[in-house]
Amino acid sequence: MTIHPDFDTPIERRGTRSVKWDAMQAAQGVDAGDGIAMWVADMDFAAADVLQEATKALIEKANYGYFTGETEMKDAVAWWMETRHGWRADPAHMVSTAGLGNAIAICLQTYTDPGDEVIIFTPVYHEFTNKIVNADRKVKESPLVIGEDGTYRMDLDALEAAMTGRERLLLFCSPHNPAGRIWTIAEQQAVARFCARHDLILVSDEIHHDLVYPGKIHVPMPVAAPDSVERLVMLTSSSKTFNTAGSRLGTVTIPGADLRKRFGKQLNALNLQSNLLGCELTRAAYSPRGAIWVDQLVAYLDGNRAAFLKAMNQIPGLQPMPMQATYLAWIDFSNTGMDMSEVLHRVKSDARIAPSVGAEFGTGGETCLRFNFAMPRARLDTAIERLQAAFRDLQ
Ligand SMILES: Cc1ncc(COP(=O)(O)O)c(C=O)c1O
């Protein structure tokens, strides 16, 4: 089957109620008129044809009542996980949430009590901390350390030494946002063993599972560490892969009967149910046509990654982290000798680019910015030129 997605032609997102573009001025102080949005983690590409067809078919039925589409959607998730990731997920173990931020929040409510500690490896996706703090639980940061290859490592020995006995849950990000790191099987097994040793619930957020660069393989936690399944809560979604975050649907797969029952009870207590559009988009996405689209997307993103990291590496003082996954580049500015306010002034005011601020990702992120490069290549070239100009005096 030939599918030719057009990733080069820009789509107009301004005026579409896009957070990334329409809230950029208010949130970032960068004018959307000629600014470039590189913050929120969604993509500036048109949706896949297979999604457009599913949406049109939905509209044509003129029927938005209660629906029964969950079964087909879960079967599609199971098919995708097995064919793309070698994981035999059982549809009977799946429940749906309104996205994965919602899934994390429900995990906290279900498996922890106020005051309990929740372990995260920082810097990490900033909503982990927000969810924990706003649930009146305590964040226990385990700072990542930079290895010889320039990418992050977990320091489980340091974490072990810092354990208090009040920890209940470990929230894992795999592949890692913002590092673009794929954890090895051995690293995942070490995390699973750590959770077993300390009787922790292991929540593995694998939302970036499909955005993996050629030559790299993401191994889902239940495949890497099958012994972990009785304490494991798996979070997956088609939303990063297919750019459907607005349809608010995440899949939570819980192999253990007791954990699944407790999660289901909490969902019912809050009356949280999936939505028709989210189910239809996920079902349509997780298909042979969707798979071809994703392969072409990743190839395109790989070109963007190469161009962006190469150019950033050439600016003295900038250290982009080598990436194995995601479209989110993590750049350390500490060797520029500038403080973050100066760096941000140059990026936002001079280059007119809105990045994500590293400090929001927790300890270790203070000197970094995160740049989303999921955009047409020509626009990325403009972003590169502007960043080069903004830091030209460092040459
Ligand atoms: C690791 C991680 N988890 C969860 C989310 C949010 O997921 P959702 O939009 O489904 O709430 C993101 C979004 O960037 C993410 O990077």
mmCIF file of C-alpha atoms and ligand atoms in Angstrom:
data_model
loop_
_atom_site.group_PDB
_atom_site.id
_atom_site.type_symbol
_atom_site.label_atom_id
_atom_site.label_comp_id
_atom_site.label_asym_id
_atom_site.label_seq_id
_atom_site.Cartn_x
_atom_site.Cartn_y
_atom_site.Cartn_z
ATOM 1 C CA MET A 1 0.000 0.000 0.000
ATOM 2 C CA THR A 2 1.407 3.374 -0.946
ATOM 3 C CA ILE A 3 0.760 6.243 1.348
ATOM 4 C CA HIS A 4 2.339 9.619 0.715
ATOM 5 C CA PRO A 5 1.764 11.874 3.683
ATOM 6 C CA ASP A 6 2.829 15.437 3.029
ATOM 7 C CA PHE A 7 4.893 16.583 5.976
ATOM 8 C CA ASP A 8 6.500 19.462 4.055
ATOM 9 C CA THR A 9 3.443 21.609 3.398
ATOM 10 C CA PRO A 10 2.622 23.706 6.463
ATOM 11 C CA ILE A 11 -0.880 23.574 7.882
ATOM 12 C CA GLU A 12 -2.282 26.733 9.465
ATOM 13 C CA ARG A 13 -2.753 26.034 13.144
ATOM 14 C CA ARG A 14 -3.209 29.624 14.228
ATOM 15 C CA GLY A 15 -6.872 30.323 14.815
ATOM 16 C CA THR A 16 -7.697 26.619 15.278
ATOM 17 C CA ARG A 17 -7.735 26.805 19.090
ATOM 18 C CA SER A 18 -4.334 25.145 19.206
ATOM 19 C CA VAL A 19 -2.692 25.633 22.612
ATOM 20 C CA LYS A 20 0.738 25.583 21.045
ATOM 21 C CA TRP A 21 -0.034 28.445 18.648
ATOM 22 C CA ASP A 22 -3.050 30.316 19.941
ATOM 23 C CA ALA A 23 -1.866 30.476 23.560
ATOM 24 C CA MET A 24 1.780 31.178 22.686
ATOM 25 C CA GLN A 25 1.638 34.942 23.104
ATOM 26 C CA ALA A 26 -0.121 34.743 26.463
ATOM 27 C CA ALA A 27 1.958 31.889 27.883
ATOM 28 C CA GLN A 28 5.333 32.591 26.335
ATOM 29 C CA GLY A 29 5.312 36.211 25.227
ATOM 30 C CA VAL A 30 6.174 35.165 21.677
ATOM 31 C CA ASP A 31 3.919 36.575 18.961
ATOM 32 C CA ALA A 32 2.331 33.839 16.827
ATOM 33 C CA GLY A 33 2.483 36.199 13.829
ATOM 34 C CA ASP A 34 6.105 35.425 13.050
ATOM 35 C CA GLY A 35 7.093 33.399 16.106
ATOM 36 C CA ILE A 36 7.838 29.679 15.935
ATOM 37 C CA ALA A 37 6.142 27.404 18.463
ATOM 38 C CA MET A 38 8.533 24.753 19.788
ATOM 39 C CA TRP A 39 6.988 24.165 23.199
ATOM 40 C CA VAL A 40 3.783 22.049 23.574
ATOM 41 C CA ALA A 41 4.365 18.402 22.539
ATOM 42 C CA ASP A 42 2.162 18.082 19.495
ATOM 43 C CA MET A 43 3.038 18.157 15.803
ATOM 44 C CA ASP A 44 2.467 20.741 13.083
ATOM 45 C CA PHE A 45 1.451 18.136 10.492
ATOM 46 C CA ALA A 46 -1.912 17.360 8.921
ATOM 47 C CA ALA A 47 -3.666 14.323 10.359
ATOM 48 C CA ALA A 48 -3.267 11.008 8.542
ATOM 49 C CA ASP A 49 -5.871 10.255 5.832
ATOM 50 C CA VAL A 50 -6.984 7.208 7.780
ATOM 51 C CA LEU A 51 -7.992 9.492 10.657
ATOM 52 C CA GLN A 52 -9.773 11.956 8.386
ATOM 53 C CA GLU A 53 -11.790 9.148 6.843
ATOM 54 C CA ALA A 54 -12.761 7.803 10.269
ATOM 55 C CA THR A 55 -13.850 11.254 11.420
ATOM 56 C CA LYS A 56 -15.888 11.879 8.265
ATOM 57 C CA ALA A 57 -17.577 8.482 8.619
ATOM 58 C CA LEU A 58 -18.452 9.385 12.188
ATOM 59 C CA ILE A 59 -19.970 12.698 11.168
ATOM 60 C CA GLU A 60 -21.966 11.144 8.349
ATOM 61 C CA LYS A 61 -23.757 8.866 10.804
ATOM 62 C CA ALA A 62 -25.158 11.965 12.545
ATOM 63 C CA ASN A 63 -25.250 9.992 15.773
ATOM 64 C CA TYR A 64 -23.398 11.105 18.852
ATOM 65 C CA GLY A 65 -25.284 9.056 21.438
ATOM 66 C CA TYR A 66 -23.911 6.461 23.848
ATOM 67 C CA PHE A 67 -21.699 4.089 21.940
ATOM 68 C CA THR A 68 -20.197 0.596 22.093
ATOM 69 C CA GLY A 69 -16.930 1.223 20.248
ATOM 70 C CA GLU A 70 -14.580 0.329 23.098
ATOM 71 C CA THR A 71 -14.231 -3.335 22.136
ATOM 72 C CA GLU A 72 -12.997 -2.645 18.602
ATOM 73 C CA MET A 73 -10.707 0.078 19.887
ATOM 74 C CA LYS A 74 -9.143 -2.190 22.517
ATOM 75 C CA ASP A 75 -8.678 -4.948 19.931
ATOM 76 C CA ALA A 76 -6.871 -2.407 17.757
ATOM 77 C CA VAL A 77 -4.640 -1.392 20.688
ATOM 78 C CA ALA A 78 -3.810 -5.069 21.313
ATOM 79 C CA TRP A 79 -3.036 -5.590 17.611
ATOM 80 C CA TRP A 80 -0.746 -2.550 17.553
ATOM 81 C CA MET A 81 1.103 -3.489 20.723
ATOM 82 C CA GLU A 82 1.739 -6.982 19.462
ATOM 83 C CA THR A 83 2.706 -6.142 15.879
ATOM 84 C CA ARG A 84 4.722 -2.987 16.661
ATOM 85 C CA HIS A 85 6.115 -3.735 20.106
ATOM 86 C CA GLY A 86 6.003 -7.491 20.594
ATOM 87 C CA TRP A 87 3.745 -7.125 23.620
ATOM 88 C CA ARG A 88 0.663 -9.366 23.888
ATOM 89 C CA ALA A 89 -1.624 -7.030 25.765
ATOM 90 C CA ASP A 90 -4.973 -8.504 26.740
ATOM 91 C CA PRO A 91 -7.936 -6.237 25.792
ATOM 92 C CA ALA A 92 -9.698 -7.507 28.926
ATOM 93 C CA HIS A 93 -6.975 -5.814 30.983
ATOM 94 C CA MET A 94 -7.517 -2.398 29.361
ATOM 95 C CA VAL A 95 -9.452 0.578 30.612
ATOM 96 C CA SER A 96 -9.730 4.019 29.031
ATOM 97 C CA THR A 97 -9.013 7.422 30.480
ATOM 98 C CA ALA A 98 -9.261 10.972 29.204
ATOM 99 C CA GLY A 99 -5.619 10.928 28.122
ATOM 100 C CA LEU A 100 -2.574 9.884 30.101
ATOM 101 C CA GLY A 101 -2.264 12.941 32.327
ATOM 102 C CA ASN A 102 -5.694 11.848 33.542
ATOM 103 C CA ALA A 103 -4.463 8.249 33.897
ATOM 104 C CA ILE A 104 -1.560 9.403 36.090
ATOM 105 C CA ALA A 105 -3.912 11.428 38.279
ATOM 106 C CA ILE A 106 -6.219 8.433 38.724
ATOM 107 C CA CYS A 107 -3.263 6.168 39.572
ATOM 108 C CA LEU A 108 -2.282 8.594 42.331
ATOM 109 C CA GLN A 109 -5.827 8.676 43.715
ATOM 110 C CA THR A 110 -6.205 4.910 43.501
ATOM 111 C CA TYR A 111 -2.899 3.588 44.758
ATOM 112 C CA THR A 112 -1.563 6.258 47.116
ATOM 113 C CA ASP A 113 -2.795 8.366 50.041
ATOM 114 C CA PRO A 114 -2.150 12.040 50.811
ATOM 115 C CA GLY A 115 1.382 12.426 52.154
ATOM 116 C CA ASP A 116 2.733 9.317 50.393
ATOM 117 C CA GLU A 117 5.885 9.748 48.336
ATOM 118 C CA VAL A 118 5.984 9.154 44.599
ATOM 119 C CA ILE A 119 9.305 8.540 42.853
ATOM 120 C CA ILE A 120 10.149 10.223 39.557
ATOM 121 C CA PHE A 121 13.437 10.409 37.638
ATOM 122 C CA THR A 122 14.146 14.075 36.971
ATOM 123 C CA PRO A 123 14.280 16.002 34.772
ATOM 124 C CA VAL A 124 11.011 14.575 33.511
ATOM 125 C CA TYR A 125 7.712 15.633 31.885
ATOM 126 C CA HIS A 126 6.604 18.492 34.135
ATOM 127 C CA GLU A 127 3.035 17.261 34.644
ATOM 128 C CA PHE A 128 4.334 14.348 36.723
ATOM 129 C CA THR A 129 5.252 16.812 39.459
ATOM 130 C CA ASN A 130 2.102 18.893 39.047
ATOM 131 C CA LYS A 131 -0.132 15.865 39.362
ATOM 132 C CA ILE A 132 1.690 14.594 42.475
ATOM 133 C CA VAL A 133 1.749 17.989 44.195
ATOM 134 C CA ASN A 134 -1.865 18.810 43.381
ATOM 135 C CA ALA A 135 -2.945 15.423 44.750
ATOM 136 C CA ASP A 136 -1.205 16.359 48.042
ATOM 137 C CA ARG A 137 1.309 13.560 47.600
ATOM 138 C CA LYS A 138 5.062 14.183 47.872
ATOM 139 C CA VAL A 139 7.470 14.221 44.961
ATOM 140 C CA LYS A 140 10.558 12.130 45.549
ATOM 141 C CA GLU A 141 13.026 13.130 42.895
ATOM 142 C CA SER A 142 15.694 10.708 41.788
ATOM 143 C CA PRO A 143 17.962 12.923 39.686
ATOM 144 C CA LEU A 144 19.271 11.371 36.481
ATOM 145 C CA VAL A 145 23.010 11.516 35.901
ATOM 146 C CA ILE A 146 24.730 12.044 32.580
ATOM 147 C CA GLY A 147 26.721 9.041 31.351
ATOM 148 C CA GLU A 148 29.840 8.986 29.196
ATOM 149 C CA ASP A 149 27.750 8.941 26.010
ATOM 150 C CA GLY A 150 26.058 12.192 27.024
ATOM 151 C CA THR A 151 22.667 10.637 27.785
ATOM 152 C CA TYR A 152 20.922 10.129 31.098
ATOM 153 C CA ARG A 153 21.300 7.185 33.468
ATOM 154 C CA MET A 154 19.223 6.336 36.511
ATOM 155 C CA ASP A 155 21.099 6.214 39.808
ATOM 156 C CA LEU A 156 19.225 3.480 41.654
ATOM 157 C CA ASP A 157 21.964 3.170 44.289
ATOM 158 C CA ALA A 158 21.500 6.793 45.317
ATOM 159 C CA LEU A 159 17.730 6.290 45.291
ATOM 160 C CA GLU A 160 18.089 3.170 47.413
ATOM 161 C CA ALA A 161 20.107 5.109 49.962
ATOM 162 C CA ALA A 162 17.465 7.845 50.077
ATOM 163 C CA MET A 163 14.439 5.591 50.617
ATOM 164 C CA THR A 164 12.318 6.444 53.667
ATOM 165 C CA GLY A 165 9.691 3.704 53.534
ATOM 166 C CA ARG A 166 6.982 6.265 52.740
ATOM 167 C CA GLU A 167 7.246 5.690 48.970
ATOM 168 C CA ARG A 168 4.261 3.945 47.387
ATOM 169 C CA LEU A 169 4.546 4.390 43.649
ATOM 170 C CA LEU A 170 7.227 4.882 40.998
ATOM 171 C CA LEU A 171 6.221 6.851 37.915
ATOM 172 C CA PHE A 172 8.461 5.871 35.022
ATOM 173 C CA CYS A 173 8.713 7.665 31.659
ATOM 174 C CA SER A 174 9.728 5.309 28.863
ATOM 175 C CA PRO A 175 10.907 6.472 26.345
ATOM 176 C CA HIS A 176 11.992 9.419 28.428
ATOM 177 C CA ASN A 177 10.639 12.942 27.944
ATOM 178 C CA PRO A 178 12.623 15.272 27.780
ATOM 179 C CA ALA A 179 15.790 13.221 27.216
ATOM 180 C CA GLY A 180 14.631 11.259 24.174
ATOM 181 C CA ARG A 181 16.195 8.244 25.881
ATOM 182 C CA ILE A 182 15.141 4.632 25.358
ATOM 183 C CA TRP A 183 15.798 2.588 28.488
ATOM 184 C CA THR A 184 17.527 -0.727 27.903
ATOM 185 C CA ILE A 185 15.966 -3.996 28.962
ATOM 186 C CA ALA A 186 18.537 -4.267 31.765
ATOM 187 C CA GLU A 187 17.666 -0.779 33.027
ATOM 188 C CA GLN A 188 13.959 -1.571 32.969
ATOM 189 C CA GLN A 189 14.549 -4.832 34.810
ATOM 190 C CA ALA A 190 16.531 -2.951 37.445
ATOM 191 C CA VAL A 191 13.593 -0.550 37.923
ATOM 192 C CA ALA A 192 11.190 -3.487 38.183
ATOM 193 C CA ARG A 193 13.410 -5.228 40.748
ATOM 194 C CA PHE A 194 13.659 -1.983 42.709
ATOM 195 C CA CYS A 195 9.864 -1.722 42.795
ATOM 196 C CA ALA A 196 9.546 -5.334 43.930
ATOM 197 C CA ARG A 197 12.130 -4.815 46.673
ATOM 198 C CA HIS A 198 10.297 -1.779 48.022
ATOM 199 C CA ASP A 199 6.775 -2.990 47.243
ATOM 200 C CA LEU A 200 6.023 -0.065 44.929
ATOM 201 C CA ILE A 201 3.342 0.186 42.265
ATOM 202 C CA LEU A 202 5.142 0.654 38.951
ATOM 203 C CA VAL A 203 3.393 3.024 36.553
ATOM 204 C CA SER A 204 5.112 2.969 33.167
ATOM 205 C CA ASP A 205 4.115 5.916 30.980
ATOM 206 C CA GLU A 206 5.013 4.826 27.456
ATOM 207 C CA ILE A 207 3.158 7.510 25.503
ATOM 208 C CA HIS A 208 6.191 8.098 23.248
ATOM 209 C CA HIS A 209 6.457 4.381 22.375
ATOM 210 C CA ASP A 210 6.176 4.753 18.603
ATOM 211 C CA LEU A 211 8.426 7.765 18.048
ATOM 212 C CA VAL A 212 11.591 5.733 18.011
ATOM 213 C CA TYR A 213 14.433 6.397 15.575
ATOM 214 C CA PRO A 214 15.800 3.871 13.077
ATOM 215 C CA GLY A 215 18.035 1.247 14.634
ATOM 216 C CA LYS A 216 16.483 1.703 18.091
ATOM 217 C CA ILE A 217 13.829 -0.460 19.719
ATOM 218 C CA HIS A 218 11.510 0.454 22.540
ATOM 219 C CA VAL A 219 10.673 -2.588 24.657
ATOM 220 C CA PRO A 220 7.488 -2.226 26.730
ATOM 221 C CA MET A 221 7.932 -2.891 30.449
ATOM 222 C CA PRO A 222 5.863 -6.129 30.519
ATOM 223 C CA VAL A 223 8.134 -7.570 27.831
ATOM 224 C CA ALA A 224 11.359 -6.275 29.398
ATOM 225 C CA ALA A 225 10.386 -7.330 32.921
ATOM 226 C CA PRO A 226 7.574 -9.923 32.796
ATOM 227 C CA ASP A 227 7.902 -10.518 36.542
ATOM 228 C CA SER A 228 6.706 -6.953 37.151
ATOM 229 C CA VAL A 229 3.192 -7.424 35.770
ATOM 230 C CA GLU A 230 1.398 -7.971 39.062
ATOM 231 C CA ARG A 231 2.472 -4.504 40.261
ATOM 232 C CA LEU A 232 2.470 -2.847 36.822
ATOM 233 C CA VAL A 233 0.167 -0.193 35.373
ATOM 234 C CA MET A 234 0.909 0.441 31.690
ATOM 235 C CA LEU A 235 0.017 3.767 30.108
ATOM 236 C CA THR A 236 -0.124 3.917 26.317
ATOM 237 C CA SER A 237 -1.831 6.123 23.778
ATOM 238 C CA SER A 238 -2.092 6.796 20.082
ATOM 239 C CA SER A 239 -2.118 10.533 20.788
ATOM 240 C CA LYS A 240 1.600 11.420 20.475
ATOM 241 C CA THR A 241 2.092 9.082 17.530
ATOM 242 C CA PHE A 242 -0.890 10.334 15.531
ATOM 243 C CA ASN A 243 -1.156 13.844 16.956
ATOM 244 C CA THR A 244 -4.624 13.354 18.411
ATOM 245 C CA ALA A 245 -4.111 14.783 21.907
ATOM 246 C CA GLY A 246 -7.274 16.888 21.552
ATOM 247 C CA SER A 247 -9.396 13.740 21.428
ATOM 248 C CA ARG A 248 -8.363 12.936 25.026
ATOM 249 C CA LEU A 249 -8.040 9.169 25.075
ATOM 250 C CA GLY A 250 -5.467 7.001 26.833
ATOM 251 C CA THR A 251 -5.292 3.267 27.400
ATOM 252 C CA VAL A 252 -4.394 1.900 30.803
ATOM 253 C CA THR A 253 -3.512 -1.782 30.793
ATOM 254 C CA ILE A 254 -3.432 -3.435 34.195
ATOM 255 C CA PRO A 255 -2.647 -7.175 34.139
ATOM 256 C CA GLY A 256 -3.088 -7.648 37.910
ATOM 257 C CA ALA A 257 -6.746 -8.301 38.833
ATOM 258 C CA ASP A 258 -6.654 -6.480 42.163
ATOM 259 C CA LEU A 259 -4.966 -3.348 40.816
ATOM 260 C CA ARG A 260 -7.334 -3.336 37.842
ATOM 261 C CA LYS A 261 -10.397 -3.644 40.041
ATOM 262 C CA ARG A 262 -9.281 -0.753 42.220
ATOM 263 C CA PHE A 263 -8.592 1.443 39.182
ATOM 264 C CA GLY A 264 -11.988 0.582 37.673
ATOM 265 C CA LYS A 265 -13.720 1.453 40.942
ATOM 266 C CA GLN A 266 -12.024 4.856 40.986
ATOM 267 C CA LEU A 267 -13.052 5.483 37.363
ATOM 268 C CA ASN A 268 -16.641 4.733 38.257
ATOM 269 C CA ALA A 269 -16.496 6.848 41.401
ATOM 270 C CA LEU A 270 -15.495 9.792 39.228
ATOM 271 C CA ASN A 271 -17.781 8.659 36.398
ATOM 272 C CA LEU A 272 -14.953 8.816 33.891
ATOM 273 C CA GLN A 273 -15.743 7.191 30.568
ATOM 274 C CA SER A 274 -14.084 7.178 27.182
ATOM 275 C CA ASN A 275 -15.312 9.378 24.358
ATOM 276 C CA LEU A 276 -16.599 8.502 20.911
ATOM 277 C CA LEU A 277 -14.099 10.538 18.883
ATOM 278 C CA GLY A 278 -11.099 9.318 20.886
ATOM 279 C CA CYS A 279 -12.138 5.684 20.468
ATOM 280 C CA GLU A 280 -12.755 6.045 16.747
ATOM 281 C CA LEU A 281 -9.459 7.808 16.129
ATOM 282 C CA THR A 282 -7.479 5.236 18.105
ATOM 283 C CA ARG A 283 -9.232 2.356 16.345
ATOM 284 C CA ALA A 284 -8.547 3.888 12.936
ATOM 285 C CA ALA A 285 -4.944 4.809 13.776
ATOM 286 C CA TYR A 286 -3.932 1.388 15.026
ATOM 287 C CA SER A 287 -4.266 -0.245 11.627
ATOM 288 C CA PRO A 288 -2.013 -1.327 8.746
ATOM 289 C CA ARG A 289 -2.533 2.075 7.060
ATOM 290 C CA GLY A 290 -1.730 3.850 10.298
ATOM 291 C CA ALA A 291 1.458 1.823 10.589
ATOM 292 C CA ILE A 292 2.641 2.941 7.146
ATOM 293 C CA TRP A 293 1.925 6.575 8.035
ATOM 294 C CA VAL A 294 3.925 6.273 11.264
ATOM 295 C CA ASP A 295 6.902 4.718 9.498
ATOM 296 C CA GLN A 296 6.972 7.682 7.126
ATOM 297 C CA LEU A 297 6.474 10.147 9.966
ATOM 298 C CA VAL A 298 9.414 8.725 11.914
ATOM 299 C CA ALA A 299 11.618 8.845 8.807
ATOM 300 C CA TYR A 300 10.704 12.521 8.364
ATOM 301 C CA LEU A 301 11.270 13.318 12.038
ATOM 302 C CA ASP A 302 14.629 11.565 11.836
ATOM 303 C CA GLY A 303 15.684 14.045 9.149
ATOM 304 C CA ASN A 304 14.546 16.924 11.358
ATOM 305 C CA ARG A 305 16.387 15.457 14.306
ATOM 306 C CA ALA A 306 19.632 15.146 12.333
ATOM 307 C CA ALA A 307 19.393 18.701 10.970
ATOM 308 C CA PHE A 308 18.458 20.302 14.277
ATOM 309 C CA LEU A 309 20.981 18.487 16.473
ATOM 310 C CA LYS A 310 23.787 19.026 13.977
ATOM 311 C CA ALA A 311 23.126 22.761 13.824
ATOM 312 C CA MET A 312 22.766 23.117 17.585
ATOM 313 C CA ASN A 313 25.970 21.146 18.164
ATOM 314 C CA GLN A 314 27.773 23.654 15.977
ATOM 315 C CA ILE A 315 26.867 26.583 18.213
ATOM 316 C CA PRO A 316 29.642 26.817 20.816
ATOM 317 C CA GLY A 317 28.342 26.262 24.337
ATOM 318 C CA LEU A 318 25.146 24.434 23.327
ATOM 319 C CA GLN A 319 24.941 20.745 24.226
ATOM 320 C CA PRO A 320 22.001 18.887 22.696
ATOM 321 C CA MET A 321 21.476 15.481 24.257
ATOM 322 C CA PRO A 322 21.802 12.608 21.753
ATOM 323 C CA MET A 323 18.289 11.364 20.973
ATOM 324 C CA GLN A 324 16.925 7.870 20.434
ATOM 325 C CA ALA A 325 13.216 8.714 20.548
ATOM 326 C CA THR A 326 10.617 11.538 20.623
ATOM 327 C CA TYR A 327 10.584 14.820 18.687
ATOM 328 C CA LEU A 328 11.666 16.784 21.746
ATOM 329 C CA ALA A 329 15.285 17.954 21.753
ATOM 330 C CA TRP A 330 16.858 18.683 25.133
ATOM 331 C CA ILE A 331 19.606 21.273 25.012
ATOM 332 C CA ASP A 332 21.904 22.302 27.847
ATOM 333 C CA PHE A 333 23.026 25.943 27.693
ATOM 334 C CA SER A 334 25.298 25.908 30.752
ATOM 335 C CA ASN A 335 28.521 26.113 28.732
ATOM 336 C CA THR A 336 27.438 29.394 27.155
ATOM 337 C CA GLY A 337 28.259 31.034 30.496
ATOM 338 C CA MET A 338 24.903 32.867 30.330
ATOM 339 C CA ASP A 339 22.231 32.700 32.966
ATOM 340 C CA MET A 340 18.837 31.350 31.924
ATOM 341 C CA SER A 341 17.200 34.773 31.683
ATOM 342 C CA GLU A 342 19.795 35.811 29.090
ATOM 343 C CA VAL A 343 19.375 32.536 27.187
ATOM 344 C CA LEU A 344 15.592 32.915 27.203
ATOM 345 C CA HIS A 345 15.816 36.532 26.078
ATOM 346 C CA ARG A 346 17.877 35.489 23.078
ATOM 347 C CA VAL A 347 15.630 32.518 22.215
ATOM 348 C CA LYS A 348 12.292 34.256 22.721
ATOM 349 C CA SER A 349 12.975 37.892 21.860
ATOM 350 C CA ASP A 350 15.819 37.625 19.336
ATOM 351 C CA ALA A 351 15.008 34.290 17.656
ATOM 352 C CA ARG A 352 11.228 34.617 18.271
ATOM 353 C CA ILE A 353 11.007 30.990 19.270
ATOM 354 C CA ALA A 354 8.945 29.584 22.153
ATOM 355 C CA PRO A 355 10.675 26.572 23.801
ATOM 356 C CA SER A 356 9.798 24.702 27.010
ATOM 357 C CA VAL A 357 11.764 25.897 30.021
ATOM 358 C CA GLY A 358 13.978 23.174 31.527
ATOM 359 C CA ALA A 359 13.469 24.145 35.177
ATOM 360 C CA GLU A 360 9.841 23.013 34.890
ATOM 361 C CA PHE A 361 11.082 19.448 34.411
ATOM 362 C CA GLY A 362 12.634 19.309 37.889
ATOM 363 C CA THR A 363 16.135 18.973 39.270
ATOM 364 C CA GLY A 364 18.745 18.822 36.525
ATOM 365 C CA GLY A 365 16.695 20.826 34.031
ATOM 366 C CA GLU A 366 17.650 24.326 35.238
ATOM 367 C CA THR A 367 20.184 25.067 32.504
ATOM 368 C CA CYS A 368 18.230 23.388 29.690
ATOM 369 C CA LEU A 369 15.514 24.181 27.168
ATOM 370 C CA ARG A 370 13.346 21.662 25.314
ATOM 371 C CA PHE A 371 12.632 22.224 21.608
ATOM 372 C CA ASN A 372 9.851 20.441 19.711
ATOM 373 C CA PHE A 373 10.995 19.972 16.101
ATOM 374 C CA ALA A 374 7.881 18.177 14.734
ATOM 375 C CA MET A 375 7.247 20.699 11.966
ATOM 376 C CA PRO A 376 7.811 21.079 8.210
ATOM 377 C CA ARG A 377 11.520 21.120 7.390
ATOM 378 C CA ALA A 378 11.490 24.605 5.880
ATOM 379 C CA ARG A 379 10.131 26.082 9.095
ATOM 380 C CA LEU A 380 12.687 24.162 11.109
ATOM 381 C CA ASP A 381 15.416 25.581 8.867
ATOM 382 C CA THR A 382 14.133 29.061 9.714
ATOM 383 C CA ALA A 383 14.215 28.206 13.426
ATOM 384 C CA ILE A 384 17.793 26.965 13.067
ATOM 385 C CA GLU A 385 18.858 30.156 11.273
ATOM 386 C CA ARG A 386 17.263 32.313 13.937
ATOM 387 C CA LEU A 387 18.955 30.402 16.769
ATOM 388 C CA GLN A 388 22.296 30.600 14.982
ATOM 389 C CA ALA A 389 21.863 34.366 14.646
ATOM 390 C CA ALA A 390 20.781 34.779 18.268
ATOM 391 C CA PHE A 391 23.991 33.119 19.505
ATOM 392 C CA ARG A 392 26.308 34.294 16.701
ATOM 393 C CA ASP A 393 28.620 36.149 19.081
ATOM 394 C CA LEU A 394 29.609 32.777 20.589
ATOM 395 C CA GLN A 395 31.150 31.594 17.284
HETATM 396 C C1 LIG B 1 5.387 11.372 29.190
HETATM 397 C C2 LIG B 1 4.065 12.025 28.953
HETATM 398 N N1 LIG B 1 2.971 11.566 29.573
HETATM 399 C C3 LIG B 1 1.756 12.120 29.385
HETATM 400 C C4 LIG B 1 1.601 13.194 28.530
HETATM 401 C C5 LIG B 1 0.239 13.824 28.372
HETATM 402 O O1 LIG B 1 -0.634 12.942 27.805
HETATM 403 P P1 LIG B 1 -2.150 13.348 27.527
HETATM 404 O O2 LIG B 1 -2.152 14.448 26.530
HETATM 405 O O3 LIG B 1 -2.739 12.075 27.018
HETATM 406 O O4 LIG B 1 -2.725 13.765 28.848
HETATM 407 C C6 LIG B 1 2.708 13.701 27.840
HETATM 408 C C7 LIG B 1 2.565 14.845 26.944
HETATM 409 O O5 LIG B 1 3.505 15.397 26.454
HETATM 410 C C8 LIG B 1 3.973 13.095 28.055
HETATM 411 O O6 LIG B 1 5.066 13.527 27.430
#
